[in-house]
Structure formats: structure tokens, C-alpha cells
Amino acid sequence: MAAVRLGKNHLRWCSVCNLPVLEDTVCSVCGNGTEEVDVTPPGDVRPAFPHDIELIKKLTDEQFGYGSGDALLPDGQIVLLNKAPSLDRMDEIIINGRTVASIRYDIGSGWKLLNRMQSAMRIEKVMTKGYVICDLSAVRFIRESKNLMVPGVADVHPDVKEEDEVIIADTEGNVIATGLAKMSAADMLRNEKGLAVKTKWTKPEELIISDKKVTWDDAVSANVPVLTRRKNEAVAFINSTIEKNDVPAVVSFSGGKDSLATLLLTMDAGRKLPVLFIDTGLEFSETVEHVHDTARTYDLELIEEKAPVDAFFGNVIQFGPPAKDFRWCCKTNKLGPTVNAILKNFPDGVLSFIGQRKYESEARHSKPRVWTNPWTPGQTGASPIQSWNSLHVWMYIFWKKAEYNVWYTKGLDRIGCFLCPASDLAELDIIKENSRYEQWDSYLNEFSSSRKLLEEWKRFALWRWKRAPQSIKDEILRITGKDIGELVKQTVRSEGPLFLKIQDGYSPCVLGLSVEGAVSRSVNIEKLRGLAHILGKDVSVDADGQWLSVNNVTVFGEGSVISKGSDEKRVRDAMKNMFSLIVRSEQCVGCSLCVARCPQNALSLNNGVISLDPDKCTQCGKCLDKCPAVSFRDEEFAM
């Protein structure tokens, strides 16, 4: 995954005070200059909570010996984390103004520590394993970014295995590089040639470390000037936006850090706005409790709208598990209740202050600070913290000494539905400890059993995609030796009446317009392929026959359909036309009406089977007129 820059890197560091400083080139505490901290974009840096620090120390001790964790992260220091691009999850570790290492969650094996030179030098005196000793004659070549070859290996810890993260030191105990073992310890010592360690970080650096003990209170104090500026700008925005919109105002509160900061800012603006909370029915119980506690603490009116009890588990029967690219649940559990809440409480319109930030995603980066959404009638959204990064938000919350959602202290960096398909495997590992996950786990077991899916489908949470990215396909093949098409292939009923259930609208989770559909039984992609050019010239078909895509509509063999676009009517019409084509491909009665309607003679009927010549088809749509096989009754194309 490539790094995406969504805004300026605001993270700087005062080496004298040993504190992070946002934006300012001069430290407000000591008056010395600050230095920009090198982090991977987008640089949405956040605090490392005790749970995070404990995990990092545990991994370090496991890989390099007891005491290595404390050497890497001494007590009494500010530690930051920065989420970096990865197949699943990776966080850069920042301490003393340097990105010293990373932790990465690997599909199939879990978390591991990835050293850089700074972290390797921190633990070189205490490490008791995970090392390879190189001959002094090999040092020059390694420092020229060369790999360590077998003839250059002087010694190696006997527990080193192929693909282990290792530290290379010379025979005098000096760290030379970090890298990935390409042989076991026994093979390095037994073989006469070959690649021993593929090096990663090799250039010599000065060890940067500070003994100055600091706290988050110290960090907040050092950032009061920038927090004050940010607060004042946000307060002015809140008040001016309220004055420009002659409707009631509320704070949309999800129970996460961004909406909490937004709520606190409205109170700094002298406002006591009602709190609007949409309980999707998929929230953590701690999130619901936090929302109620916050409203009580600040004596604010709480407007709570709950999704219907069966909004998710009633619809999952037809739609199957939601996916990153098939988020039907956003409509049933979020959009619907939001619209109901607004129409019920604010029939003449409402101004909602929302904790949206451009550092969260490319979609949010491109969104304006004030916007309207046609799918939530009467609602105007506004974000006071649009240009804040995560550390701005956390510093402000610490400054206000506000209580925040306890799930942040358990390893999650964002709070949402407990079964959200946008979750990483690393997050799902944490969430699985929650009792709410038991119902979802039970459903996944029943679904995979009924569809005869292989166990890897659930183990690697492959339900999170309808069309997995190539990087995931490659990794799953590397780990399991199986093609992902084999792992996601479902056995679905291929007989019975055809009808389509849809959920359409704007998806609050991905800020996009889409219609998700569920066909009552499986779709023969090869049959559909023969007619697909009727809807568009460019037809894409999966090599394994799992899906077909045309005109921004994708159909999956198990019966899922998704239509995307920017125009509501076109998106819905495209879904309706696709279902018409599915019915024709599955249930053609051989009447040849469509053949007669085609002015280009692109359609023909042979032995009762309709076929299309794509070179002749002009996509005029005349063949899509009434067909004996197609009848759109309410129960066949229904919300």
C-alpha cells in the first residue's frame, strides 16, 4: 500500500524538553527550536496508551530477550504511534523525537517488532537472542546497503529461524544493521554460501536517547499555544456557522474521540447544544455507556435514535456479511436511523457539528468543511476539526481533562461498529474478547457451514471483501498455498424464484452513493456474461468466474450486487437494469421478443438460448423492454 499525504506533517519535537510540539518551530516552554519528526504520511499520529506500550515491550522481549522492551521504551517517556500503510496493520513507534521502530500485524502470524537502527542500538547491550554476528570484514559491505552473505556470518543465536526479524552486530558488539533472516541459524553455520540476512536498515546513525522524564501533562503544557489557536479558530467557525444557518444546532456524537473534541469545542464556544447519538445496534456497550455518561457530565440533552432490533441480523439473512466494498449495513443501521431522528426532532432542518477530519481518509480530505447531504433531508453538516490531526484531538481532550471511550486504552485507534468490515485483523483480534462478538462469530460459523466455505474464509476474515485487492490475494496464496477464489467460493441455492432486495442511499461510513442488492439465489456469471454488453461496452469478468462488472455495477456469483455512482437515479436504474439482465440470463423462455426489438440484429435465439454479438450491440436498451421472464413486483425489487 502506498503512503497517502492528506495534509501537512505537524509533528515536531523539542529535544531539550523531550516533548512533542505541534506546528510551532519554537518550544513554548524553553524557547529552543523544534525539529520536524520524520513519519510516514499521512502522519495522523496518536498517543501510545499503556496497552500499546505493554504490547511493544512484550514483542521486543519475545524476539530479543528479556529486558529488551524496557531498553527500547524506558518508563517516564512520551511514546507516539503512527499508522503506516501495510497489508493489515502497522504502527511506527516514536520516542525522543525519532521514529525508532515499527510493529506490524502479519496475516497468519500476528504482531512482530521491526527494528530500525535506533531501536537496535537501544537494545544492543541487553539482547540475548534474535541476533546474527557478522565478521568485521563484512561490515563495509553491509554499510553499503549490501545483504549479509553466509561467508560473513561469524555467529548466530541458535533460535533464529528463516523469516525472523534479526539484528546484525559485529564481533565487537556494535549494531551494524537490521534485517530479515533468509536461513535458519543451523543453515547459516552449516552452509558455505547463500543469502543469510536480507538487510533493511544499514546506515550508521547517532543514538538519540533522553533520560529526561516527562508526562502527558508536560506535553499538553508545551502545546497550550497551538491548542489555544486551534480552539479559538474552531470556536469562531462554530459561532459563525450557527449564525449563518437559521435552524437548530446539535453535536453528532458517536462516542469516539473526534466527536468528543467537537462537543468540547461547542461548549468552549459558549453553546450547550443537544447531543445526537445514533445507536446502530452494533455499538460496544462501553460506547453507549460513554455517550450517556458524557451527556450527564456536561448536563446536555441527549437525543438518541436506535436502529430497529433486527436491522442488521434481520437483513444479513438476505445480504450476507457486509464487506468493505459491500456496506449495505450503513444504510440499515446508520443512514435510516439518522434520517428518522432528523425528521422526528428537526422537521424544519438541523445543523450538525460532526467530528470529521481530512487526515482520516482521501474521501474526507476532499470533503468541504460545511456540506449538505441529499440522503439526510434537512441536515447541514459542519466540521470544526477538519484540519486537525489525531494528536491535536488527543492533546485537546487531555487539556480539557475529559473522559474518553475506554476502548482506546484497549488497543483500538478508532471506535465504530464491533463487526465493521473495515476492521483490520489486528483490531478483530482485540474485539473478539468482547462478549458482543459471540453472536457475530456464531453467525459466521453458520454461514460458512451452509455455504460450504473453507475454514480459511473465517480465519482470515475474508468476508471483509467481495473483491479482495491483489495484495491480499497474493498474501493468502503465500500463506495457505490456496488461491483466494477457492477460499471464497460459496455453494448457493441455484433454483427457486428470482427476486432482489436492495438497500440504497448515501453510505455514512465511506461517504459514497451506492445501492447494494441481494438476489434470492446464485447467479450464473458465464450466462450473464453473454448479455452483459447490453449495459455497457466495457465488461470485466473475474478469471475464476466469481464476479462480473459493467457500467459501475458488479454482480457476484453468490447473488450480491452493488451499483455505484454520483447520480441517485442512474445508480438505481443501473441496478434495476442489471437485475432485469440477470432474470433474462437465468429464466429466458425463448419467446424472441428482444431479438425482434434489436435494430442492430445483435441478438439471436439458438436452441432456446439467447445470445449477443457484442460487436453489433450499441447499448440502445430497446431489448430491455417488457419481457415475459421479467416482472418487477414490489417483492422482487424492494427496499
Tab-separated table of N, CA and C in Angstrom, residues 251-254 274-283 288 291-292 301-309 311 331-346 376:
chain	number	residue	atom	x	y	z
A	251	VAL	N	-24.785	18.451	18.196
A	251	VAL	CA	-23.496	17.791	18.004
A	251	VAL	C	-23.772	16.318	17.725
A	252	SER	N	-23.340	15.834	16.587
A	252	SER	CA	-23.459	14.410	16.288
A	252	SER	C	-22.355	13.681	17.047
A	253	PHE	N	-22.752	12.894	18.013
A	253	PHE	CA	-21.786	12.277	18.929
A	253	PHE	C	-21.809	10.762	18.767
A	254	SER	N	-20.687	10.208	18.322
A	254	SER	CA	-20.596	8.768	18.079
A	254	SER	C	-20.004	8.012	19.258
A	274	PRO	N	-27.735	20.174	22.033
A	274	PRO	CA	-28.141	18.779	22.247
A	274	PRO	C	-27.137	17.827	21.601
A	275	VAL	N	-27.056	16.643	22.161
A	275	VAL	CA	-26.172	15.600	21.642
A	275	VAL	C	-27.027	14.591	20.890
A	276	LEU	N	-26.724	14.384	19.606
A	276	LEU	CA	-27.456	13.419	18.785
A	276	LEU	C	-26.625	12.145	18.653
A	277	PHE	N	-27.169	11.058	19.165
A	277	PHE	CA	-26.455	9.777	19.134
A	277	PHE	C	-27.294	8.748	18.392
A	278	ILE	N	-26.706	8.148	17.360
A	278	ILE	CA	-27.361	7.078	16.609
A	278	ILE	C	-26.810	5.748	17.109
A	279	ASP	N	-27.633	5.011	17.820
A	279	ASP	CA	-27.236	3.687	18.299
A	279	ASP	C	-27.546	2.684	17.194
A	280	THR	N	-26.524	2.271	16.486
A	280	THR	CA	-26.701	1.379	15.334
A	280	THR	C	-27.140	-0.025	15.731
A	281	GLY	N	-27.080	-0.318	17.032
A	281	GLY	CA	-27.344	-1.678	17.470
A	281	GLY	C	-26.119	-2.550	17.379
A	282	LEU	N	-25.024	-1.985	16.835
A	282	LEU	CA	-23.755	-2.712	16.692
A	282	LEU	C	-22.644	-2.009	17.459
A	283	GLU	N	-23.029	-1.168	18.407
A	283	GLU	CA	-22.052	-0.441	19.213
A	283	GLU	C	-21.550	-1.319	20.363
A	288	VAL	N	-21.950	3.030	24.263
A	288	VAL	CA	-23.272	3.552	24.648
A	288	VAL	C	-23.196	4.162	26.037
A	291	VAL	N	-21.419	7.555	25.931
A	291	VAL	CA	-22.270	8.620	25.397
A	291	VAL	C	-23.204	9.148	26.480
A	292	HIS	N	-23.837	8.243	27.191
A	292	HIS	CA	-24.766	8.656	28.255
A	292	HIS	C	-24.029	9.373	29.384
A	301	GLU	N	-28.705	17.803	26.716
A	301	GLU	CA	-29.823	16.989	26.250
A	301	GLU	C	-29.291	15.902	25.312
A	302	LEU	N	-29.741	14.680	25.514
A	302	LEU	CA	-29.324	13.563	24.670
A	302	LEU	C	-30.498	13.126	23.801
A	303	ILE	N	-30.327	13.251	22.504
A	303	ILE	CA	-31.313	12.753	21.549
A	303	ILE	C	-30.760	11.451	20.992
A	304	GLU	N	-31.385	10.365	21.350
A	304	GLU	CA	-30.871	9.046	20.963
A	304	GLU	C	-31.864	8.348	20.049
A	305	GLU	N	-31.373	7.904	18.914
A	305	GLU	CA	-32.197	7.155	17.969
A	305	GLU	C	-31.571	5.778	17.789
A	306	LYS	N	-32.380	4.745	17.962
A	306	LYS	CA	-31.861	3.384	17.861
A	306	LYS	C	-32.319	2.727	16.565
A	307	ALA	N	-31.402	1.989	15.946
A	307	ALA	CA	-31.776	1.202	14.772
A	307	ALA	C	-32.755	0.117	15.215
A	308	PRO	N	-33.665	-0.307	14.347
A	308	PRO	CA	-34.570	-1.412	14.704
A	308	PRO	C	-33.780	-2.619	15.188
A	309	VAL	N	-34.384	-3.369	16.072
A	309	VAL	CA	-33.697	-4.508	16.695
A	309	VAL	C	-33.131	-5.473	15.664
A	311	ALA	N	-32.416	-4.739	12.489
A	311	ALA	CA	-31.889	-4.001	11.331
A	311	ALA	C	-30.693	-4.703	10.711
A	331	LYS	N	-26.653	1.613	5.482
A	331	LYS	CA	-27.987	2.154	5.222
A	331	LYS	C	-28.991	1.693	6.277
A	332	THR	N	-28.958	0.401	6.599
A	332	THR	CA	-29.951	-0.139	7.532
A	332	THR	C	-29.733	0.334	8.959
A	333	ASN	N	-28.472	0.447	9.363
A	333	ASN	CA	-28.185	0.694	10.777
A	333	ASN	C	-27.727	2.106	11.094
A	334	LYS	N	-27.382	2.891	10.064
A	334	LYS	CA	-26.896	4.244	10.328
A	334	LYS	C	-27.710	5.300	9.595
A	335	LEU	N	-27.802	5.160	8.278
A	335	LEU	CA	-28.500	6.179	7.496
A	335	LEU	C	-29.976	6.249	7.863
A	336	GLY	N	-30.644	5.098	7.906
A	336	GLY	CA	-32.071	5.076	8.219
A	336	GLY	C	-32.387	5.717	9.566
A	337	PRO	N	-31.738	5.286	10.651
A	337	PRO	CA	-31.991	5.905	11.954
A	337	PRO	C	-31.648	7.390	11.996
A	338	THR	N	-30.605	7.796	11.251
A	338	THR	CA	-30.243	9.221	11.219
A	338	THR	C	-31.358	10.048	10.597
A	339	VAL	N	-31.871	9.572	9.470
A	339	VAL	CA	-32.975	10.280	8.807
A	339	VAL	C	-34.187	10.338	9.730
A	340	ASN	N	-34.500	9.223	10.380
A	340	ASN	CA	-35.648	9.192	11.296
A	340	ASN	C	-35.481	10.205	12.425
A	341	ALA	N	-34.272	10.265	12.977
A	341	ALA	CA	-34.018	11.185	14.091
A	341	ALA	C	-34.200	12.642	13.661
A	342	ILE	N	-33.719	12.971	12.477
A	342	ILE	CA	-33.809	14.357	11.996
A	342	ILE	C	-35.258	14.734	11.691
A	343	LEU	N	-35.971	13.851	10.986
A	343	LEU	CA	-37.366	14.144	10.650
A	343	LEU	C	-38.237	14.241	11.899
A	344	LYS	N	-37.921	13.421	12.888
A	344	LYS	CA	-38.719	13.396	14.114
A	344	LYS	C	-38.451	14.617	15.001
A	345	ASN	N	-37.181	14.986	15.123
A	345	ASN	CA	-36.801	16.036	16.075
A	345	ASN	C	-36.577	17.400	15.435
A	346	PHE	N	-36.253	17.410	14.134
A	346	PHE	CA	-35.926	18.677	13.461
A	346	PHE	C	-36.589	18.731	12.084
A	376	THR	N	-29.840	12.754	3.807
A	376	THR	CA	-30.348	13.089	5.136
A	376	THR	C	-31.036	14.452	5.019
